[in-house]
GROMACS .gro file of C-alpha atoms in nm:
model
  414
    1UNK     CA    1  -3.523   0.623  -2.335
    2UNK     CA    2  -3.231   0.806  -2.294
    3UNK     CA    3  -3.136   1.175  -2.211
    4UNK     CA    4  -2.868   1.383  -2.419
    5UNK     CA    5  -2.559   1.513  -2.267
    6UNK     CA    6  -2.327   1.732  -2.442
    7UNK     CA    7  -2.357   1.469  -2.721
    8UNK     CA    8  -2.318   1.187  -2.520
    9UNK     CA    9  -2.597   0.957  -2.524
   10UNK     CA   10  -2.689   0.872  -2.155
   11UNK     CA   11  -2.882   0.540  -2.192
   12UNK     CA   12  -3.083   0.399  -1.923
   13UNK     CA   13  -2.924   0.113  -1.751
   14UNK     CA   14  -2.551   0.285  -1.736
   15UNK     CA   15  -2.344   0.358  -1.454
   16UNK     CA   16  -2.168   0.663  -1.447
   17UNK     CA   17  -1.972   0.886  -1.169
   18UNK     CA   18  -2.042   1.205  -1.121
   19UNK     CA   19  -1.738   1.486  -1.204
   20UNK     CA   20  -1.914   1.793  -1.105
   21UNK     CA   21  -2.240   1.981  -1.002
   22UNK     CA   22  -2.297   2.303  -1.158
   23UNK     CA   23  -2.565   2.468  -0.978
   24UNK     CA   24  -2.602   2.810  -1.147
   25UNK     CA   25  -2.593   2.591  -1.456
   26UNK     CA   26  -2.831   2.337  -1.394
   27UNK     CA   27  -2.617   2.044  -1.484
   28UNK     CA   28  -2.429   1.724  -1.345
   29UNK     CA   29  -2.100   1.673  -1.528
   30UNK     CA   30  -2.038   1.301  -1.540
   31UNK     CA   31  -1.793   1.021  -1.693
   32UNK     CA   32  -1.870   0.695  -1.806
   33UNK     CA   33  -1.684   0.370  -1.781
   34UNK     CA   34  -1.567   0.390  -2.148
   35UNK     CA   35  -1.436   0.723  -2.104
   36UNK     CA   36  -1.709   0.937  -2.283
   37UNK     CA   37  -1.845   1.250  -2.043
   38UNK     CA   38  -2.152   1.464  -2.061
   39UNK     CA   39  -2.406   1.662  -1.842
   40UNK     CA   40  -2.745   1.641  -1.786
   41UNK     CA   41  -3.009   1.816  -1.606
   42UNK     CA   42  -3.015   1.827  -1.215
   43UNK     CA   43  -3.352   1.743  -1.189
   44UNK     CA   44  -3.327   1.439  -1.309
   45UNK     CA   45  -3.154   1.333  -0.951
   46UNK     CA   46  -3.169   1.498  -0.670
   47UNK     CA   47  -2.872   1.565  -0.401
   48UNK     CA   48  -2.624   1.416  -0.567
   49UNK     CA   49  -2.293   1.514  -0.528
   50UNK     CA   50  -1.905   1.474  -0.688
   51UNK     CA   51  -1.752   1.157  -0.708
   52UNK     CA   52  -2.097   0.946  -0.645
   53UNK     CA   53  -2.196   0.628  -0.852
   54UNK     CA   54  -2.499   0.607  -1.043
   55UNK     CA   55  -2.693   0.384  -1.203
   56UNK     CA   56  -2.992   0.477  -1.408
   57UNK     CA   57  -3.235   0.175  -1.406
   58UNK     CA   58  -3.358  -0.002  -1.722
   59UNK     CA   59  -3.672  -0.069  -1.877
   60UNK     CA   60  -3.662  -0.400  -1.675
   61UNK     CA   61  -3.574  -0.294  -1.380
   62UNK     CA   62  -3.855  -0.313  -1.105
   63UNK     CA   63  -3.763  -0.006  -0.909
   64UNK     CA   64  -3.745   0.296  -1.162
   65UNK     CA   65  -3.550   0.550  -0.945
   66UNK     CA   66  -3.159   0.616  -0.966
   67UNK     CA   67  -2.956   0.456  -0.779
   68UNK     CA   68  -2.687   0.503  -0.578
   69UNK     CA   69  -2.376   0.217  -0.641
   70UNK     CA   70  -2.048   0.197  -0.453
   71UNK     CA   71  -1.724   0.182  -0.569
   72UNK     CA   72  -1.701  -0.152  -0.632
   73UNK     CA   73  -1.980  -0.139  -0.904
   74UNK     CA   74  -1.759   0.122  -1.116
   75UNK     CA   75  -1.492  -0.176  -1.114
   76UNK     CA   76  -1.674  -0.361  -1.402
   77UNK     CA   77  -1.518  -0.297  -1.752
   78UNK     CA   78  -1.507  -0.416  -2.086
   79UNK     CA   79  -1.353  -0.720  -2.146
   80UNK     CA   80  -1.448  -0.877  -1.796
   81UNK     CA   81  -1.663  -1.161  -1.783
   82UNK     CA   82  -1.950  -1.315  -1.572
   83UNK     CA   83  -2.091  -1.671  -1.515
   84UNK     CA   84  -2.462  -1.752  -1.498
   85UNK     CA   85  -2.512  -1.903  -1.161
   86UNK     CA   86  -2.887  -1.895  -1.122
   87UNK     CA   87  -3.225  -1.869  -1.283
   88UNK     CA   88  -3.537  -1.770  -1.125
   89UNK     CA   89  -3.801  -2.019  -1.091
   90UNK     CA   90  -4.018  -1.810  -1.312
   91UNK     CA   91  -3.771  -1.810  -1.563
   92UNK     CA   92  -3.772  -1.367  -1.569
   93UNK     CA   93  -3.474  -1.314  -1.392
   94UNK     CA   94  -3.049  -1.485  -1.418
   95UNK     CA   95  -2.864  -1.422  -1.135
   96UNK     CA   96  -2.448  -1.382  -1.267
   97UNK     CA   97  -2.131  -1.380  -1.074
   98UNK     CA   98  -1.906  -1.123  -1.189
   99UNK     CA   99  -1.575  -1.024  -1.030
  100UNK     CA  100  -1.676  -1.216  -0.695
  101UNK     CA  101  -2.007  -1.031  -0.692
  102UNK     CA  102  -2.335  -1.182  -0.753
  103UNK     CA  103  -2.535  -0.933  -0.966
  104UNK     CA  104  -2.939  -0.992  -1.095
  105UNK     CA  105  -3.006  -0.897  -1.455
  106UNK     CA  106  -3.355  -0.941  -1.657
  107UNK     CA  107  -3.359  -1.311  -1.855
  108UNK     CA  108  -3.322  -1.204  -2.247
  109UNK     CA  109  -3.594  -1.271  -2.481
  110UNK     CA  110  -3.362  -1.344  -2.742
  111UNK     CA  111  -3.049  -1.592  -2.679
  112UNK     CA  112  -3.150  -1.629  -2.297
  113UNK     CA  113  -2.902  -1.727  -2.053
  114UNK     CA  114  -2.872  -2.049  -1.929
  115UNK     CA  115  -2.674  -2.163  -1.563
  116UNK     CA  116  -2.331  -2.232  -1.612
  117UNK     CA  117  -2.277  -2.046  -1.911
  118UNK     CA  118  -1.949  -1.784  -1.946
  119UNK     CA  119  -2.079  -1.439  -2.061
  120UNK     CA  120  -1.904  -1.114  -2.204
  121UNK     CA  121  -1.954  -0.780  -2.018
  122UNK     CA  122  -1.947  -0.479  -2.191
  123UNK     CA  123  -1.824  -0.111  -2.093
  124UNK     CA  124  -2.133  -0.048  -1.879
  125UNK     CA  125  -2.152  -0.366  -1.705
  126UNK     CA  126  -2.427  -0.523  -1.882
  127UNK     CA  127  -2.414  -0.882  -2.004
  128UNK     CA  128  -2.345  -0.920  -2.392
  129UNK     CA  129  -2.254  -1.245  -2.585
  130UNK     CA  130  -2.216  -1.540  -2.480
  131UNK     CA  131  -1.825  -1.708  -2.452
  132UNK     CA  132  -1.859  -2.056  -2.339
  133UNK     CA  133  -2.145  -2.275  -2.252
  134UNK     CA  134  -1.969  -2.385  -1.921
  135UNK     CA  135  -1.823  -2.160  -1.606
  136UNK     CA  136  -1.539  -1.955  -1.660
  137UNK     CA  137  -1.299  -2.193  -1.425
  138UNK     CA  138  -1.294  -2.467  -1.710
  139UNK     CA  139  -1.334  -2.223  -2.038
  140UNK     CA  140  -1.062  -2.372  -2.223
  141UNK     CA  141  -0.811  -2.515  -2.019
  142UNK     CA  142  -0.768  -2.831  -1.745
  143UNK     CA  143  -0.890  -2.781  -1.376
  144UNK     CA  144  -0.699  -2.564  -1.178
  145UNK     CA  145  -0.495  -2.802  -0.960
  146UNK     CA  146  -0.357  -2.517  -0.771
  147UNK     CA  147  -0.373  -2.648  -0.383
  148UNK     CA  148  -0.417  -2.331  -0.163
  149UNK     CA  149  -0.270  -2.580   0.144
  150UNK     CA  150   0.051  -2.515  -0.063
  151UNK     CA  151   0.053  -2.194   0.060
  152UNK     CA  152   0.101  -2.275   0.414
  153UNK     CA  153   0.450  -2.229   0.561
  154UNK     CA  154   0.613  -2.321   0.868
  155UNK     CA  155   0.642  -1.928   1.025
  156UNK     CA  156   1.017  -2.107   1.135
  157UNK     CA  157   1.175  -2.064   1.483
  158UNK     CA  158   1.150  -1.741   1.558
  159UNK     CA  159   1.015  -1.517   1.847
  160UNK     CA  160   0.964  -1.184   1.935
  161UNK     CA  161   1.338  -1.169   2.033
  162UNK     CA  162   1.481  -1.244   1.700
  163UNK     CA  163   1.304  -0.923   1.576
  164UNK     CA  164   1.530  -0.637   1.633
  165UNK     CA  165   1.375  -0.349   1.482
  166UNK     CA  166   1.184  -0.077   1.649
  167UNK     CA  167   1.027  -0.197   1.964
  168UNK     CA  168   0.720   0.055   1.928
  169UNK     CA  169   0.683  -0.119   1.599
  170UNK     CA  170   0.704  -0.433   1.730
  171UNK     CA  171   0.454  -0.402   2.005
  172UNK     CA  172   0.214  -0.221   1.799
  173UNK     CA  173   0.185  -0.479   1.543
  174UNK     CA  174   0.170  -0.779   1.831
  175UNK     CA  175  -0.102  -0.543   1.959
  176UNK     CA  176  -0.284  -0.555   1.653
  177UNK     CA  177  -0.267  -0.911   1.567
  178UNK     CA  178  -0.375  -1.056   1.919
  179UNK     CA  179  -0.689  -0.769   1.875
  180UNK     CA  180  -0.761  -0.944   1.540
  181UNK     CA  181  -0.740  -1.245   1.604
  182UNK     CA  182  -0.900  -1.275   1.963
  183UNK     CA  183  -1.099  -1.621   1.983
  184UNK     CA  184  -1.358  -1.403   2.193
  185UNK     CA  185  -1.416  -1.145   1.956
  186UNK     CA  186  -1.455  -0.851   2.228
  187UNK     CA  187  -1.407  -0.576   1.990
  188UNK     CA  188  -1.695  -0.694   1.794
  189UNK     CA  189  -1.903  -0.706   2.141
  190UNK     CA  190  -1.764  -0.371   2.211
  191UNK     CA  191  -1.904  -0.296   1.893
  192UNK     CA  192  -1.632  -0.118   1.720
  193UNK     CA  193  -1.519  -0.202   1.357
  194UNK     CA  194  -1.259  -0.501   1.327
  195UNK     CA  195  -0.945  -0.540   1.237
  196UNK     CA  196  -0.916  -0.723   0.922
  197UNK     CA  197  -0.630  -0.621   0.769
  198UNK     CA  198  -0.253  -0.435   0.840
  199UNK     CA  199   0.008  -0.285   0.571
  200UNK     CA  200   0.357  -0.350   0.642
  201UNK     CA  201   0.578  -0.079   0.430
  202UNK     CA  202   0.913   0.026   0.370
  203UNK     CA  203   1.218  -0.040   0.200
  204UNK     CA  204   1.339  -0.412   0.116
  205UNK     CA  205   1.546  -0.558   0.399
  206UNK     CA  206   1.367  -0.387   0.664
  207UNK     CA  207   1.212  -0.698   0.835
  208UNK     CA  208   0.858  -0.688   0.707
  209UNK     CA  209   0.802  -1.048   0.628
  210UNK     CA  210   1.024  -1.179   0.919
  211UNK     CA  211   0.785  -0.969   1.164
  212UNK     CA  212   0.469  -1.128   0.999
  213UNK     CA  213   0.644  -1.445   1.070
  214UNK     CA  214   0.699  -1.347   1.416
  215UNK     CA  215   0.378  -1.278   1.466
  216UNK     CA  216   0.215  -1.576   1.333
  217UNK     CA  217   0.405  -1.801   1.580
  218UNK     CA  218   0.388  -1.585   1.888
  219UNK     CA  219   0.058  -1.635   1.832
  220UNK     CA  220  -0.013  -2.000   1.727
  221UNK     CA  221  -0.172  -1.920   1.393
  222UNK     CA  222  -0.114  -2.084   1.045
  223UNK     CA  223   0.082  -1.887   0.808
  224UNK     CA  224   0.016  -1.833   0.463
  225UNK     CA  225   0.270  -1.676   0.275
  226UNK     CA  226   0.157  -1.532  -0.093
  227UNK     CA  227   0.386  -1.338  -0.403
  228UNK     CA  228   0.243  -1.279  -0.713
  229UNK     CA  229   0.358  -1.574  -0.907
  230UNK     CA  230   0.203  -1.815  -0.754
  231UNK     CA  231  -0.136  -1.674  -0.754
  232UNK     CA  232  -0.132  -1.493  -1.086
  233UNK     CA  233  -0.221  -1.739  -1.364
  234UNK     CA  234  -0.303  -1.644  -1.757
  235UNK     CA  235  -0.608  -1.792  -1.775
  236UNK     CA  236  -0.912  -1.548  -1.772
  237UNK     CA  237  -1.068  -1.568  -1.345
  238UNK     CA  238  -0.856  -1.828  -1.273
  239UNK     CA  239  -0.651  -1.600  -1.070
  240UNK     CA  240  -0.952  -1.477  -0.904
  241UNK     CA  241  -1.099  -1.769  -0.823
  242UNK     CA  242  -0.761  -1.844  -0.646
  243UNK     CA  243  -0.773  -1.599  -0.444
  244UNK     CA  244  -1.137  -1.694  -0.322
  245UNK     CA  245  -1.021  -2.064  -0.281
  246UNK     CA  246  -0.769  -1.908  -0.043
  247UNK     CA  247  -0.976  -1.685   0.177
  248UNK     CA  248  -1.185  -1.960   0.217
  249UNK     CA  249  -0.896  -2.205   0.273
  250UNK     CA  250  -0.787  -1.954   0.578
  251UNK     CA  251  -1.129  -1.930   0.706
  252UNK     CA  252  -1.157  -2.300   0.742
  253UNK     CA  253  -0.858  -2.355   0.892
  254UNK     CA  254  -0.844  -2.022   1.123
  255UNK     CA  255  -0.732  -1.877   1.291
  256UNK     CA  256  -0.515  -1.795   1.040
  257UNK     CA  257  -0.254  -1.503   0.886
  258UNK     CA  258  -0.291  -1.438   0.524
  259UNK     CA  259   0.076  -1.249   0.434
  260UNK     CA  260   0.075  -1.101   0.056
  261UNK     CA  261   0.457  -0.996   0.023
  262UNK     CA  262   0.515  -0.722  -0.229
  263UNK     CA  263   0.129  -0.683  -0.271
  264UNK     CA  264   0.224  -0.378  -0.484
  265UNK     CA  265   0.323  -0.662  -0.738
  266UNK     CA  266  -0.001  -0.823  -0.824
  267UNK     CA  267  -0.251  -0.507  -0.684
  268UNK     CA  268  -0.118  -0.206  -0.807
  269UNK     CA  269  -0.327   0.100  -0.892
  270UNK     CA  270  -0.595   0.074  -1.173
  271UNK     CA  271  -0.597   0.291  -1.446
  272UNK     CA  272  -0.640   0.354  -1.799
  273UNK     CA  273  -0.341   0.172  -1.866
  274UNK     CA  274  -0.387  -0.094  -1.664
  275UNK     CA  275  -0.394  -0.487  -1.789
  276UNK     CA  276  -0.759  -0.591  -1.769
  277UNK     CA  277  -0.690  -0.891  -1.583
  278UNK     CA  278  -0.536  -0.645  -1.308
  279UNK     CA  279  -0.822  -0.472  -1.254
  280UNK     CA  280  -0.986  -0.816  -1.216
  281UNK     CA  281  -0.821  -0.909  -0.950
  282UNK     CA  282  -0.788  -0.589  -0.818
  283UNK     CA  283  -1.188  -0.602  -0.795
  284UNK     CA  284  -1.155  -0.971  -0.673
  285UNK     CA  285  -0.913  -0.864  -0.386
  286UNK     CA  286  -1.163  -0.589  -0.248
  287UNK     CA  287  -1.440  -0.818  -0.266
  288UNK     CA  288  -1.278  -1.084  -0.040
  289UNK     CA  289  -1.144  -0.840   0.181
  290UNK     CA  290  -1.494  -0.716   0.260
  291UNK     CA  291  -1.667  -1.067   0.199
  292UNK     CA  292  -1.478  -1.229   0.517
  293UNK     CA  293  -1.558  -1.172   0.858
  294UNK     CA  294  -1.308  -1.083   1.127
  295UNK     CA  295  -1.498  -1.330   1.374
  296UNK     CA  296  -1.384  -1.609   1.157
  297UNK     CA  297  -1.026  -1.589   1.252
  298UNK     CA  298  -0.788  -1.477   1.003
  299UNK     CA  299  -0.629  -1.166   0.991
  300UNK     CA  300  -0.477  -1.003   0.639
  301UNK     CA  301  -0.133  -0.870   0.634
  302UNK     CA  302   0.025  -0.743   0.305
  303UNK     CA  303   0.397  -0.552   0.273
  304UNK     CA  304   0.471  -0.325   0.007
  305UNK     CA  305   0.836  -0.139  -0.121
  306UNK     CA  306   0.586   0.133  -0.287
  307UNK     CA  307   0.287   0.206  -0.104
  308UNK     CA  308   0.224   0.458  -0.372
  309UNK     CA  309   0.165   0.237  -0.611
  310UNK     CA  310  -0.135   0.058  -0.478
  311UNK     CA  311  -0.509   0.134  -0.574
  312UNK     CA  312  -0.598   0.364  -0.291
  313UNK     CA  313  -0.953   0.151  -0.234
  314UNK     CA  314  -0.726  -0.113  -0.047
  315UNK     CA  315  -0.641   0.124   0.210
  316UNK     CA  316  -0.995   0.245   0.309
  317UNK     CA  317  -1.145   0.169   0.627
  318UNK     CA  318  -1.244  -0.171   0.673
  319UNK     CA  319  -0.960  -0.340   0.463
  320UNK     CA  320  -0.591  -0.279   0.520
  321UNK     CA  321  -0.691  -0.022   0.756
  322UNK     CA  322  -0.344   0.002   0.972
  323UNK     CA  323  -0.058   0.101   0.836
  324UNK     CA  324   0.323   0.013   0.977
  325UNK     CA  325   0.632   0.186   0.819
  326UNK     CA  326   0.953  -0.005   0.869
  327UNK     CA  327   1.261   0.234   0.868
  328UNK     CA  328   1.490   0.169   0.605
  329UNK     CA  329   1.788   0.336   0.819
  330UNK     CA  330   1.802   0.162   1.153
  331UNK     CA  331   1.911   0.418   1.445
  332UNK     CA  332   2.283   0.304   1.628
  333UNK     CA  333   2.052   0.130   1.910
  334UNK     CA  334   1.844  -0.075   1.675
  335UNK     CA  335   2.150  -0.185   1.459
  336UNK     CA  336   2.265  -0.307   1.787
  337UNK     CA  337   1.959  -0.499   1.855
  338UNK     CA  338   1.945  -0.587   1.505
  339UNK     CA  339   2.319  -0.756   1.514
  340UNK     CA  340   2.253  -0.899   1.832
  341UNK     CA  341   1.897  -1.094   1.728
  342UNK     CA  342   2.034  -1.180   1.413
  343UNK     CA  343   2.351  -1.349   1.627
  344UNK     CA  344   2.138  -1.524   1.847
  345UNK     CA  345   2.281  -1.942   1.794
  346UNK     CA  346   2.553  -1.806   1.592
  347UNK     CA  347   2.830  -2.004   1.792
  348UNK     CA  348   3.125  -1.756   1.833
  349UNK     CA  349   2.938  -1.445   1.826
  350UNK     CA  350   3.042  -1.334   2.144
  351UNK     CA  351   3.422  -1.259   1.993
  352UNK     CA  352   3.210  -0.953   1.776
  353UNK     CA  353   3.343  -0.615   1.829
  354UNK     CA  354   3.003  -0.479   1.871
  355UNK     CA  355   3.103  -0.143   1.923
  356UNK     CA  356   3.288  -0.131   1.515
  357UNK     CA  357   2.956  -0.331   1.373
  358UNK     CA  358   2.718  -0.058   1.473
  359UNK     CA  359   2.975   0.242   1.403
  360UNK     CA  360   3.063   0.075   1.051
  361UNK     CA  361   2.697  -0.032   0.925
  362UNK     CA  362   2.508   0.321   0.944
  363UNK     CA  363   2.236   0.331   0.667
  364UNK     CA  364   2.228  -0.040   0.671
  365UNK     CA  365   1.879  -0.265   0.646
  366UNK     CA  366   1.841  -0.540   0.903
  367UNK     CA  367   1.883  -0.830   0.595
  368UNK     CA  368   2.201  -0.655   0.511
  369UNK     CA  369   2.332  -0.652   0.895
  370UNK     CA  370   2.264  -1.037   0.921
  371UNK     CA  371   2.470  -1.099   0.608
  372UNK     CA  372   2.779  -1.005   0.795
  373UNK     CA  373   2.718  -1.350   0.992
  374UNK     CA  374   2.660  -1.547   0.688
  375UNK     CA  375   2.975  -1.408   0.555
  376UNK     CA  376   3.182  -1.498   0.862
  377UNK     CA  377   3.020  -1.841   0.882
  378UNK     CA  378   3.208  -1.883   0.523
  379UNK     CA  379   3.531  -1.785   0.644
  380UNK     CA  380   3.512  -2.014   0.946
  381UNK     CA  381   3.388  -2.328   0.694
  382UNK     CA  382   3.683  -2.245   0.430
  383UNK     CA  383   3.960  -2.232   0.734
  384UNK     CA  384   3.748  -2.594   0.891
  385UNK     CA  385   3.618  -2.467   1.216
  386UNK     CA  386   3.248  -2.473   1.372
  387UNK     CA  387   3.282  -2.176   1.549
  388UNK     CA  388   3.354  -1.819   1.506
  389UNK     CA  389   3.597  -1.581   1.613
  390UNK     CA  390   3.682  -1.236   1.577
  391UNK     CA  391   3.872  -1.229   1.261
  392UNK     CA  392   3.579  -1.383   1.077
  393UNK     CA  393   3.324  -1.113   1.175
  394UNK     CA  394   3.589  -0.841   1.093
  395UNK     CA  395   3.626  -1.037   0.774
  396UNK     CA  396   3.277  -1.120   0.703
  397UNK     CA  397   3.178  -0.699   0.751
  398UNK     CA  398   3.422  -0.622   0.494
  399UNK     CA  399   3.273  -0.881   0.261
  400UNK     CA  400   2.899  -0.847   0.383
  401UNK     CA  401   2.990  -0.421   0.309
  402UNK     CA  402   3.104  -0.504  -0.078
  403UNK     CA  403   2.844  -0.693  -0.194
  404UNK     CA  404   2.624  -0.439  -0.044
  405UNK     CA  405   2.827  -0.196  -0.263
  406UNK     CA  406   2.743  -0.404  -0.541
  407UNK     CA  407   2.378  -0.464  -0.471
  408UNK     CA  408   2.363  -0.081  -0.447
  409UNK     CA  409   2.526  -0.011  -0.776
  410UNK     CA  410   2.328  -0.254  -0.976
  411UNK     CA  411   1.995  -0.106  -0.857
  412UNK     CA  412   2.124   0.238  -0.930
  413UNK     CA  413   2.152   0.114  -1.303
  414UNK     CA  414   1.826  -0.010  -1.352
   0.00000   0.00000   0.00000
């Protein structure tokens, strides 16, 4: 059974996104996941609005009403795969795990589902041919031996005093982290939405990773440092499995901060030109954010230099809800605080001319400011001394400025 719309077959069992409701023409215009579009009569569905995602039931569905789906249901695309997790006792239905979500389908009359199979998924999210008789995480490769514990790192000997950026930003981050990881979960007792995720955005070198480490040290949590190359794998489904294992491990060893460095490199915005594995991984990341409970003692913090490149679904309420922006160009007052904080523990730093350092470094990032002390230390070691002198700091400033200029020129050629 089907309805026709603009020469596009809208088969029952299809998932459609409503593009426009034309009351005058009595039409609902839609887009399909395979890129096709069309329309059908408004009389088929009541109270439809643009942007909604609809599921037209197939003949095997118990409920024959058109259903309103969530945004996550739109993520399934051709090329996805699913694992058969369960067959009902009477054999009439099968439960498939797809992008980290469980979905129920009617058992097939020909080539019926068998528990453990890996199944291809077509553009409408319906099961297709069998790819393997084994689960996807054992398909064509050895077992993944990446231990989630390998992402746990020591935040280091850092304190709030070591972060020389905006005090308002630090206080806001600390406030959110403490509320999110409150062992008594008083926010939940009040009955308001929990703090589950924070996004740090700003140019490189502004202290995003450093502040995440400081928060972990200050509150006393495990600190998971995750970057793209460590978690992304070429095997279909393995990256998603790693992500699920990582979230589970953090919950089992709470309180914990899961810090995703340069998030845009692994969960960039989905689109027609996005590779299939990237869309699957974004879907799994969204599912992981939605699936864990704030009461389990895990806070997700992510950093990005390119907030506009992130998939918009990540920034919706209940996910990376709270956004803290790191300024690329600290004020003179902040530059002084950063210089003094990064010099804490540096022998001979008291010989520095702070006024000259602040006035000379307009537009420098926190990381660039900290390099002054490293370059000064090089001069001292070459001169076989174990303490800085004023000349070392002055020479370190010149060397750091030269390196900064070279880096900026190289970035401009990219």
